[in-house]
PDB file of C-alpha atoms in Angstrom:
ATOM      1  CA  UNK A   1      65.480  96.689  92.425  1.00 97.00           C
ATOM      2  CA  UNK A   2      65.704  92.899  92.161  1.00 98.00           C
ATOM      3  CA  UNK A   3      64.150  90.301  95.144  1.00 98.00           C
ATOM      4  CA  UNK A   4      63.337  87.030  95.430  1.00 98.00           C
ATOM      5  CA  UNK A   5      60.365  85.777  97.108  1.00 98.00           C
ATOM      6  CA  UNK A   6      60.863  83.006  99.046  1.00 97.00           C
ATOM      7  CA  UNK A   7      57.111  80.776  99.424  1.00 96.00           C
ATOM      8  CA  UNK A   8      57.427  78.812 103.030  1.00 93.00           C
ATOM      9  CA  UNK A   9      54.787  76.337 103.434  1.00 92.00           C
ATOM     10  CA  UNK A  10      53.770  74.847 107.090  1.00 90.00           C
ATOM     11  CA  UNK A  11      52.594  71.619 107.731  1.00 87.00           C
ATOM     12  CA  UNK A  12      49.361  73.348 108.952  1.00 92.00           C
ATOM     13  CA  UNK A  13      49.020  74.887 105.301  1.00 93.00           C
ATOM     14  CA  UNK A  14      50.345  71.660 103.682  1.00 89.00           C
ATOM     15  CA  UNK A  15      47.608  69.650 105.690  1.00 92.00           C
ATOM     16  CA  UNK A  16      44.964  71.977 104.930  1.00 95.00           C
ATOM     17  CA  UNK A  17      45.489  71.985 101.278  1.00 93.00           C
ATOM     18  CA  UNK A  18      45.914  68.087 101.531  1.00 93.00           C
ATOM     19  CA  UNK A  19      42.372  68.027 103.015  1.00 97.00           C
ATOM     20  CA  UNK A  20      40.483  69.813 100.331  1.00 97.00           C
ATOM     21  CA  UNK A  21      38.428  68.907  97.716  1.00 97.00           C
ATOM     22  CA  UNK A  22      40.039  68.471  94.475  1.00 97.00           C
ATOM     23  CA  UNK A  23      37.171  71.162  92.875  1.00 98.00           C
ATOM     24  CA  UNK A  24      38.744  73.471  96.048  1.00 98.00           C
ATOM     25  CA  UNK A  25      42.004  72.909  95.724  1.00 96.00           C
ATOM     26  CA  UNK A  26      42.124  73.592  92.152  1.00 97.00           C
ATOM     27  CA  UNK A  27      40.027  76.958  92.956  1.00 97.00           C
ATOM     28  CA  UNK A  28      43.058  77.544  95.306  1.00 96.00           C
ATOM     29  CA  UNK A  29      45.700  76.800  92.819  1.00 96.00           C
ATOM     30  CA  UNK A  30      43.971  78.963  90.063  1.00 98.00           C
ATOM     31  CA  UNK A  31      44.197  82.217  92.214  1.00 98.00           C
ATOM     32  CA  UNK A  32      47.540  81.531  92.304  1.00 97.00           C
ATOM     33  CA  UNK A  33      47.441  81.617  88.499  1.00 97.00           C
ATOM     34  CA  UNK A  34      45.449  84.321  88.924  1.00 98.00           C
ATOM     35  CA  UNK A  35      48.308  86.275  91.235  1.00 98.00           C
ATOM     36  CA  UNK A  36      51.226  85.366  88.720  1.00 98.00           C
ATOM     37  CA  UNK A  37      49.233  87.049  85.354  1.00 98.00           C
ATOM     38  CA  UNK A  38      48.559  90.179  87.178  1.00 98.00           C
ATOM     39  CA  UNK A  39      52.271  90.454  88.222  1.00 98.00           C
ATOM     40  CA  UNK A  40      53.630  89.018  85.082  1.00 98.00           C
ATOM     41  CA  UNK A  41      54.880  92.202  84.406  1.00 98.00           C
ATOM     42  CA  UNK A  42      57.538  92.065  87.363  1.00 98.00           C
ATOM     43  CA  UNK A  43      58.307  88.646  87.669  1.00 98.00           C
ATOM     44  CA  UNK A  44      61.956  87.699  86.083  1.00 98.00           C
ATOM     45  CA  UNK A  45      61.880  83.613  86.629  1.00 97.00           C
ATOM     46  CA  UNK A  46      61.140  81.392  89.168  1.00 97.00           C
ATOM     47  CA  UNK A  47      59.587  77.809  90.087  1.00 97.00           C
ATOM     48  CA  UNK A  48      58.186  75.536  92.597  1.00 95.00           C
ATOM     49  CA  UNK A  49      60.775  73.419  94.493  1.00 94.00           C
ATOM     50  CA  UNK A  50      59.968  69.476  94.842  1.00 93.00           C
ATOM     51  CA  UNK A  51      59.460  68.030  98.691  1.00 87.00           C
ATOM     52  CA  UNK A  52      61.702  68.300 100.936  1.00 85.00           C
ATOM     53  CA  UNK A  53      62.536  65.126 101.352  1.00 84.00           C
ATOM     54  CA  UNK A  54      64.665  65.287  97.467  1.00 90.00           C
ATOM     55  CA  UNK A  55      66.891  67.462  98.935  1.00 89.00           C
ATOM     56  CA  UNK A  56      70.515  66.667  99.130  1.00 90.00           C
ATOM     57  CA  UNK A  57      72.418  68.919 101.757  1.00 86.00           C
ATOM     58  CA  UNK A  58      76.613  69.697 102.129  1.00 89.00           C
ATOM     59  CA  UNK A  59      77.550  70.487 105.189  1.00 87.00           C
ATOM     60  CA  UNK A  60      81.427  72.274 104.541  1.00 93.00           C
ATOM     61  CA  UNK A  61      81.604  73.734 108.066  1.00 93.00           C
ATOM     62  CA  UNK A  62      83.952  71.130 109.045  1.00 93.00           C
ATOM     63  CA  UNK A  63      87.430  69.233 107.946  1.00 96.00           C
ATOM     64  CA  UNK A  64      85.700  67.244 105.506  1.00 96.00           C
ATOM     65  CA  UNK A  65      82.363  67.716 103.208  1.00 95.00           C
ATOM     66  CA  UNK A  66      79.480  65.819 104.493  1.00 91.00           C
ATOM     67  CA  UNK A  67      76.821  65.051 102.114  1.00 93.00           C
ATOM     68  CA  UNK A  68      73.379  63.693 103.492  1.00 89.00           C
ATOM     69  CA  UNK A  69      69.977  63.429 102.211  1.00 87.00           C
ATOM     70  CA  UNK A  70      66.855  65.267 103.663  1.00 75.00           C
ATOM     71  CA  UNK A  71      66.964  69.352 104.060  1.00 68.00           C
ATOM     72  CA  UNK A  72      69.217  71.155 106.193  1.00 62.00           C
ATOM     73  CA  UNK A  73      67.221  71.226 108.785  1.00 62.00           C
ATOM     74  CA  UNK A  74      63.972  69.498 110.160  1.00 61.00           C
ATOM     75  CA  UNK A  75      61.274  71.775 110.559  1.00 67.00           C
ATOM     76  CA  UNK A  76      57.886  72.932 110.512  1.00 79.00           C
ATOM     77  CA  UNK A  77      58.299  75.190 107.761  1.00 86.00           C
ATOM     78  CA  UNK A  78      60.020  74.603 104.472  1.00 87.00           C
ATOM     79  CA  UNK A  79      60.698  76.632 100.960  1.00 91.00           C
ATOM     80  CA  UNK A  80      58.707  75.228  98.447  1.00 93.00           C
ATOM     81  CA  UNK A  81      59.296  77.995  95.544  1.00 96.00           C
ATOM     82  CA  UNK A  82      60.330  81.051  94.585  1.00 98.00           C
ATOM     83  CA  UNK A  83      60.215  84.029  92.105  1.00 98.00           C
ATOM     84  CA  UNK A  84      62.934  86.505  91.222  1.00 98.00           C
ATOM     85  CA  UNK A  85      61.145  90.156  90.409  1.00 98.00           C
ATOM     86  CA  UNK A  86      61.902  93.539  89.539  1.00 98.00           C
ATOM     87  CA  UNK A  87      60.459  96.208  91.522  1.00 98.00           C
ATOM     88  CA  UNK A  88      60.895 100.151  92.605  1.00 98.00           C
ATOM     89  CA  UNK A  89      61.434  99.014  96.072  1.00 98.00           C
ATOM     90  CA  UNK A  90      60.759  96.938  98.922  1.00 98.00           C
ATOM     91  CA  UNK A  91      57.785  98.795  99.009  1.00 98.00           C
ATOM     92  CA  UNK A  92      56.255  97.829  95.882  1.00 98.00           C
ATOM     93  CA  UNK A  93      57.315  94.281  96.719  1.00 98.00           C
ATOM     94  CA  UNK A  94      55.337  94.197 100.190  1.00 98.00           C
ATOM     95  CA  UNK A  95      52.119  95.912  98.251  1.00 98.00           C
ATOM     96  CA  UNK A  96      52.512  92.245  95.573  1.00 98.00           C
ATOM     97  CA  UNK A  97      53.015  89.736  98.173  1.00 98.00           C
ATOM     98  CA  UNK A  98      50.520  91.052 100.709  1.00 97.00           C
ATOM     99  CA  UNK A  99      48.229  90.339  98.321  1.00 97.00           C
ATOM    100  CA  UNK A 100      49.572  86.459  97.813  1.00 98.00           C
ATOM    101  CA  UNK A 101      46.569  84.212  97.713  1.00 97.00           C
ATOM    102  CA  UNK A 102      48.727  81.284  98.564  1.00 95.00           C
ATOM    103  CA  UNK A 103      51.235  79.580 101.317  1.00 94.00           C
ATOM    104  CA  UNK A 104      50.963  81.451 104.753  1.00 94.00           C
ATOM    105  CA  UNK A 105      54.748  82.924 104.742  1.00 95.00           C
ATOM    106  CA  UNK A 106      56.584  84.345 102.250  1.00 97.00           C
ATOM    107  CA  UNK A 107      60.071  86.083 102.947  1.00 96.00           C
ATOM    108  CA  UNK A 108      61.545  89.205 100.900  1.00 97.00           C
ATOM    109  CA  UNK A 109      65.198  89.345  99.873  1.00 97.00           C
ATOM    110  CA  UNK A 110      67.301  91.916  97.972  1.00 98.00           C
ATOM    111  CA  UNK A 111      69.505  90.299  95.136  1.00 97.00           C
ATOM    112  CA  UNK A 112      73.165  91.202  95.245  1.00 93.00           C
ATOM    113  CA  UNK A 113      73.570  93.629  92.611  1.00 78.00           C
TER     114      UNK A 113
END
């Protein structure tokens, strides 16, 4: 079965690895290395998204398409990447992202077949 991970930073997390060392942060960033070779084996593609603030948003839910920049909505907590993988089942897939050594939230979703 296919998901995608969806990687939600918060500004907590995005402060906190903002206030590390670089030595430490690039500790951090290499267990994340570390996560993606030991489940290269499932992973299918993927990548990190830039800031937020690149985003360009369409809003069609009215007579006319609005385009703005910014995200779609202001928040505390934002997408910053994702992975497409194949798995048995959601099982499998919440045994691999427990085991995430990075952002604090990460949200499981079924591909359409």
């Amino acid at each position: 079965m296919k998901y995608v991970l969806l990687f939600v930073d918060t500004e907590q997390f995005h402060a906190d690895l903002e206030a590390l060392t670089p030595d430490d942060r690039a500790r951090a960033f290499a267990k994340v290395d570390e996560w993606m070779a030991e489940h290269r084996h499932v992973i299918r593609g993927g990548n990190k998204l830039q800031d937020p603030d690149t985003a360009t948003t369409v809003r069609l839910d009215g007579p006319v398409p609005i385009v703005t920049d910014g995200p779609f909505v202001e928040g505390k907590e934002v997408v910053s990447g994702y992975l497409e993988i194949e798995v048995a089942d959601l099982d499998e897939a919440l045994r691999m992202v427990r085991t995430w050594p990075g952002c604090p939230v990460v949200e499981i979703r079924p591909l359409e077949s």
